PDB file of C-alpha atoms in Angstrom:
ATOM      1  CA  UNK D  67       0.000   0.000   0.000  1.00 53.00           C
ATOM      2  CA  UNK D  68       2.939   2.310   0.789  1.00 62.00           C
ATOM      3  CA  UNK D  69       5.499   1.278  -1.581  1.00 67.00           C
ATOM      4  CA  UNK D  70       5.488   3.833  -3.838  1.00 70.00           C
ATOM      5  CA  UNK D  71       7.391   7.081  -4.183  1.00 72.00           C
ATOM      6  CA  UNK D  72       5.545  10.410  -3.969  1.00 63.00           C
ATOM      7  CA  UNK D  73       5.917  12.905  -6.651  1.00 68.00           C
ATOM      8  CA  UNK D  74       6.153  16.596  -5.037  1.00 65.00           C
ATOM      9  CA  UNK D  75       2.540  17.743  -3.216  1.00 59.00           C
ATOM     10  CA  UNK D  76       0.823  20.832  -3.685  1.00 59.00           C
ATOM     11  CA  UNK D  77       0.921  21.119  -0.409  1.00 58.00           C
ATOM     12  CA  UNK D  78       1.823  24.329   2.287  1.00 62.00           C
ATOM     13  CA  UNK D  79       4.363  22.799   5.260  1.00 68.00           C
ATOM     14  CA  UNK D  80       1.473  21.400   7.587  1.00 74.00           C
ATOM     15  CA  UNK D  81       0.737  18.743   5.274  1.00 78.00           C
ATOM     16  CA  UNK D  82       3.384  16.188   5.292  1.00 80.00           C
ATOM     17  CA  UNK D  83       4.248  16.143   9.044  1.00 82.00           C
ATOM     18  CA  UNK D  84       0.585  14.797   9.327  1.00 84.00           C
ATOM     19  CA  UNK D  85       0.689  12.569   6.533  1.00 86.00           C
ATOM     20  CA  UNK D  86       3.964  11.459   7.741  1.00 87.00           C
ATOM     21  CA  UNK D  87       2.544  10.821  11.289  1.00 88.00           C
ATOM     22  CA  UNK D  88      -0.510   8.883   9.979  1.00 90.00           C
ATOM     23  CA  UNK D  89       2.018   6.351   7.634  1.00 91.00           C
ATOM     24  CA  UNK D  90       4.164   5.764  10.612  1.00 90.00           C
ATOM     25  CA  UNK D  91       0.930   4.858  12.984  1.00 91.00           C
ATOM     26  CA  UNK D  92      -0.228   2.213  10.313  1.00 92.00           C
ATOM     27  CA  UNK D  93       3.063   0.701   9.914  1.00 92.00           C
ATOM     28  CA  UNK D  94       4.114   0.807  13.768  1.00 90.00           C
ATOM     29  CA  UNK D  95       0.093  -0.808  14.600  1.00 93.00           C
ATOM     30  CA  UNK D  96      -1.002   1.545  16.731  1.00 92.00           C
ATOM     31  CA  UNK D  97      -3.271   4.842  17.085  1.00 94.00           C
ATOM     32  CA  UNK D  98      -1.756   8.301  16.562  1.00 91.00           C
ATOM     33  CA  UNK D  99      -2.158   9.708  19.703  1.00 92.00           C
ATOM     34  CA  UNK D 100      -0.257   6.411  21.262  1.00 93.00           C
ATOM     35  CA  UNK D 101       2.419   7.428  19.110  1.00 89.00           C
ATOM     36  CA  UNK D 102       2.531  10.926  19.959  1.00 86.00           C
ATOM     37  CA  UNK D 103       2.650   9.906  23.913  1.00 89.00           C
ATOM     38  CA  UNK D 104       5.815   7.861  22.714  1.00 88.00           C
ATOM     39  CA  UNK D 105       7.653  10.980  21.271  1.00 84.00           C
ATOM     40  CA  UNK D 106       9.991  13.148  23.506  1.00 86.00           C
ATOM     41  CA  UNK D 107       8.280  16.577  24.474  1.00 89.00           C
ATOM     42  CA  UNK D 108       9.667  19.391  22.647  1.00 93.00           C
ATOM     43  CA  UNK D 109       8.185  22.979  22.703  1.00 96.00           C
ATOM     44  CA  UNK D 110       9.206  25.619  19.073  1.00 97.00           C
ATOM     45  CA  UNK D 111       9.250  28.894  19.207  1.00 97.00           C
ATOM     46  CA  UNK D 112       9.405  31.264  16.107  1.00 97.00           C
ATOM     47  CA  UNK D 113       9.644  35.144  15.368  1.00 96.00           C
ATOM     48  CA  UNK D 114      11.513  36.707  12.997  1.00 95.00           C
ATOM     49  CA  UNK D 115      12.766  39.906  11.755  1.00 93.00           C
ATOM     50  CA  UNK D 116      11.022  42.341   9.185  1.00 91.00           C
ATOM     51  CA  UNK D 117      11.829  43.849   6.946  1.00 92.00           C
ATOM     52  CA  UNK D 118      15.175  42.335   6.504  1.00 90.00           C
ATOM     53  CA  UNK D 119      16.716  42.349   3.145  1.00 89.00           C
ATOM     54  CA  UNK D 120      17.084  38.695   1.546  1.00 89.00           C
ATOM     55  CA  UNK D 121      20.699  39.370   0.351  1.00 89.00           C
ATOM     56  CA  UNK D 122      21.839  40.005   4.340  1.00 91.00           C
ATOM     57  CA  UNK D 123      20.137  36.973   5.548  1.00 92.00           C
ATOM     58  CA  UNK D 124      21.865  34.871   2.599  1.00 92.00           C
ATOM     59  CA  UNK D 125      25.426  36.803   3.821  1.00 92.00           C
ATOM     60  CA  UNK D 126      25.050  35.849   7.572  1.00 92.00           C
ATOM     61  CA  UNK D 127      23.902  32.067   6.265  1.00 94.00           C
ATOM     62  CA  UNK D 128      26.857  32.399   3.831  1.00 94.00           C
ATOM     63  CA  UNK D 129      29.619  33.671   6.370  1.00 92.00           C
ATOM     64  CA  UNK D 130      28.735  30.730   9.016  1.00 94.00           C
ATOM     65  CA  UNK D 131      28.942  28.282   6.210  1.00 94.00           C
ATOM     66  CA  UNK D 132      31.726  29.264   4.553  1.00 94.00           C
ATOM     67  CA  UNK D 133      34.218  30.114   7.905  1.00 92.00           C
ATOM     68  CA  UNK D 134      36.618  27.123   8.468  1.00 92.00           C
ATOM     69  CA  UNK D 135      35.513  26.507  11.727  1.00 94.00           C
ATOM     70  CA  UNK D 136      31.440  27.282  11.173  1.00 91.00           C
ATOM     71  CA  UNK D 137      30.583  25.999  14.554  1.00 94.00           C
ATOM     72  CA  UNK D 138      32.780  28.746  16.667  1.00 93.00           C
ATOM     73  CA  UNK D 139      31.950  31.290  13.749  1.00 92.00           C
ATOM     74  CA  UNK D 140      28.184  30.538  14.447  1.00 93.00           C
ATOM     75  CA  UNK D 141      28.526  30.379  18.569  1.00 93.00           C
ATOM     76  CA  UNK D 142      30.900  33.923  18.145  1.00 91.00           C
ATOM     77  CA  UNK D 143      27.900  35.447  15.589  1.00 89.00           C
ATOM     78  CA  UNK D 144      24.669  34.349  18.039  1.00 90.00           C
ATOM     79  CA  UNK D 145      26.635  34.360  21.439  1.00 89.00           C
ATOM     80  CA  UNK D 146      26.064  30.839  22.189  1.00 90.00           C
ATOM     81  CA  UNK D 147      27.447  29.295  25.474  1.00 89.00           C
ATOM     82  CA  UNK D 148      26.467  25.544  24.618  1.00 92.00           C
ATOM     83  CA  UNK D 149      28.339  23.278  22.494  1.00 95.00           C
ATOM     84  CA  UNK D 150      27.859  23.267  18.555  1.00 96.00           C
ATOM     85  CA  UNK D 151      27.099  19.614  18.074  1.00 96.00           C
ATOM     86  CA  UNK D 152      26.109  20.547  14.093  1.00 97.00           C
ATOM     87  CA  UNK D 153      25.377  22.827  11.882  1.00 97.00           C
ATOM     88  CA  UNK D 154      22.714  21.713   8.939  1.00 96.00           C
ATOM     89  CA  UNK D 155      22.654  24.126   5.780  1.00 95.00           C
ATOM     90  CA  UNK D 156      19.962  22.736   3.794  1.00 93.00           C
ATOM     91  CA  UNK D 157      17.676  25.373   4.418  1.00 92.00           C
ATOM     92  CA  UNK D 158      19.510  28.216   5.833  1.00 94.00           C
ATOM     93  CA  UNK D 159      21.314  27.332   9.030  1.00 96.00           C
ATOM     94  CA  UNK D 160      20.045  24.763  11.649  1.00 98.00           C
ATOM     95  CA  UNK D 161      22.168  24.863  14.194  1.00 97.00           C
ATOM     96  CA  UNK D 162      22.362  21.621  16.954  1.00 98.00           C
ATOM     97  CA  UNK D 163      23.257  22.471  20.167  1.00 97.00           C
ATOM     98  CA  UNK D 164      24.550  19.695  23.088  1.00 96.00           C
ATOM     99  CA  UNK D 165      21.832  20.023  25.127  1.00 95.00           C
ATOM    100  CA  UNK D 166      19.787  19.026  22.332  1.00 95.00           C
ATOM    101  CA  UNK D 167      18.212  22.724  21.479  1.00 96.00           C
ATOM    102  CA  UNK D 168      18.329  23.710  18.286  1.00 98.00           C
ATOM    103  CA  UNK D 169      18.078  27.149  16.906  1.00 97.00           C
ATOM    104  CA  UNK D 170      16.834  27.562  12.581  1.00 97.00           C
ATOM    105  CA  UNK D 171      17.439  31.092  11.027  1.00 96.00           C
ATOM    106  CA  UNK D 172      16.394  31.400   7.725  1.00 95.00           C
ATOM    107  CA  UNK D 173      15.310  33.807   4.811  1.00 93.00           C
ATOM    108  CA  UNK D 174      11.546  33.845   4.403  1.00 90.00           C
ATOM    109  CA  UNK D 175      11.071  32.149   0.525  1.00 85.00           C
ATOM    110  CA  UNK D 176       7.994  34.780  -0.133  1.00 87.00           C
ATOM    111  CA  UNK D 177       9.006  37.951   1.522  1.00 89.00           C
ATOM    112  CA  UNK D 178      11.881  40.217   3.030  1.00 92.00           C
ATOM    113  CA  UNK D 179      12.377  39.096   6.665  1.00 93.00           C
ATOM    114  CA  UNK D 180      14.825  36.688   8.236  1.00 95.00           C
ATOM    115  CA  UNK D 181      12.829  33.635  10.496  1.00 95.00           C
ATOM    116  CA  UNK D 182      14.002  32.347  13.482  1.00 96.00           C
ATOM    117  CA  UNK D 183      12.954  28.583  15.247  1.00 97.00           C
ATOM    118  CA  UNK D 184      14.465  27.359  18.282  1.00 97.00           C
ATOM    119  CA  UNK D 185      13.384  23.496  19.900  1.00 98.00           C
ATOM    120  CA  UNK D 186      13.552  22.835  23.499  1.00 97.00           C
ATOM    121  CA  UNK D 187      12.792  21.491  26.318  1.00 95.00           C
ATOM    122  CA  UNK D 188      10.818  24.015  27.448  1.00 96.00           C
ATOM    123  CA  UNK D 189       8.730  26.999  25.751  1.00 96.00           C
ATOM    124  CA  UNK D 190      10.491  29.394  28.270  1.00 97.00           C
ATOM    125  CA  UNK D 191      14.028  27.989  27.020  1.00 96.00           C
ATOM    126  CA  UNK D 192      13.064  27.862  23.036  1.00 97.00           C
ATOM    127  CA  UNK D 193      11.302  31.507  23.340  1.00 98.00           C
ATOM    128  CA  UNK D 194      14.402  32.778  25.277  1.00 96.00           C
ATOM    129  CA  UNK D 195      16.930  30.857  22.507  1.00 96.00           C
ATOM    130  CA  UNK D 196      14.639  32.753  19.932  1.00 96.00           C
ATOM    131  CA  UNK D 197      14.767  36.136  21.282  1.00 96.00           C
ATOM    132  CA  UNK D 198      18.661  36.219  22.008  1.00 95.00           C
ATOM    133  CA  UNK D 199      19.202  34.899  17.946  1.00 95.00           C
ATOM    134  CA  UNK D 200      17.536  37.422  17.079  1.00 94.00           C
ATOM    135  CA  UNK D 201      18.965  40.192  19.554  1.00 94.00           C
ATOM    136  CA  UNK D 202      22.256  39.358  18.083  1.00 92.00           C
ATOM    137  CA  UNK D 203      20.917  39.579  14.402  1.00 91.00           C
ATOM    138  CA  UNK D 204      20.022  42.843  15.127  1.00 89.00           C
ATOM    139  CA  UNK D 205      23.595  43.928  16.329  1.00 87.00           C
ATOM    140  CA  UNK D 206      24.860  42.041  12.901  1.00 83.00           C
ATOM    141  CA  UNK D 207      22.623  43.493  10.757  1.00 78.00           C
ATOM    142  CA  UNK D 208      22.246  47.553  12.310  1.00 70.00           C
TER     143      UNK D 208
END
């Protein structure tokens, strides 16, 4: 039944984390809210920055990325005290922290402002990790 390969949806981003959810109940047997009690809790927080010009998002992206070391240029640029575990640049910079937080800044794909998502533990942690990112992308930017 699920053994074929899906050609791209004309779908907005809410679409395949439930469709994704739903395939995984079927083949794990079980009802989607037993699954969700299985997962860890995590709390996101987003805001982000408008306007902000494209072409300086895609520079600060751009100068984490291409620094030799991009995990102490991207703990200098955001002022981050916790370990760089990895940085992910597939769509902007996802940055994973040790104590498994992780903070997203990205260019918006449909207009001028620079998005920032941070994962915790807590909402009071990811909303704080949110807030200082973009604090510091203010002092980058201004």
């Amino acid at each position: 039944m699920f053994n074929k390969t899906l050609t791209a949806l004309p779908t907005r981003d809410a679409a395949l984390p439930l469709i994704a959810s739903l395939v995984m109940a079927k083949q794990n047997k079980t009802t989607l809210s037993e699954l969700v009690k299985q997962l860890p809790q995590k709390f996101v927080y987003s805001d982000s920055l408008k306007p902000f010009p494209t072409e300086k998002s895609q520079s600060i992206i751009q100068a984490i990325e291409q620094a030799p070391n991009n995990k102490e240029k991207a703990a200098e640029l955001f002022n981050l005290k916790i370990k760089i575990n990895k940085i992910d640049f597939t769509d902007g910079a996802r940055i994973y922290l040790a104590d498994d937080t992780i903070v997203h800044i990205r260019p918006s794909g449909n207009s001028p402002e620079l998005r920032t998502y941070s994962e915790a533990d807590s909402l009071k942690k990811a909303e704080q990790l949110t807030q200082s990112t973009l604090d510091q992308l203010v002092r980058l930017a201004y």
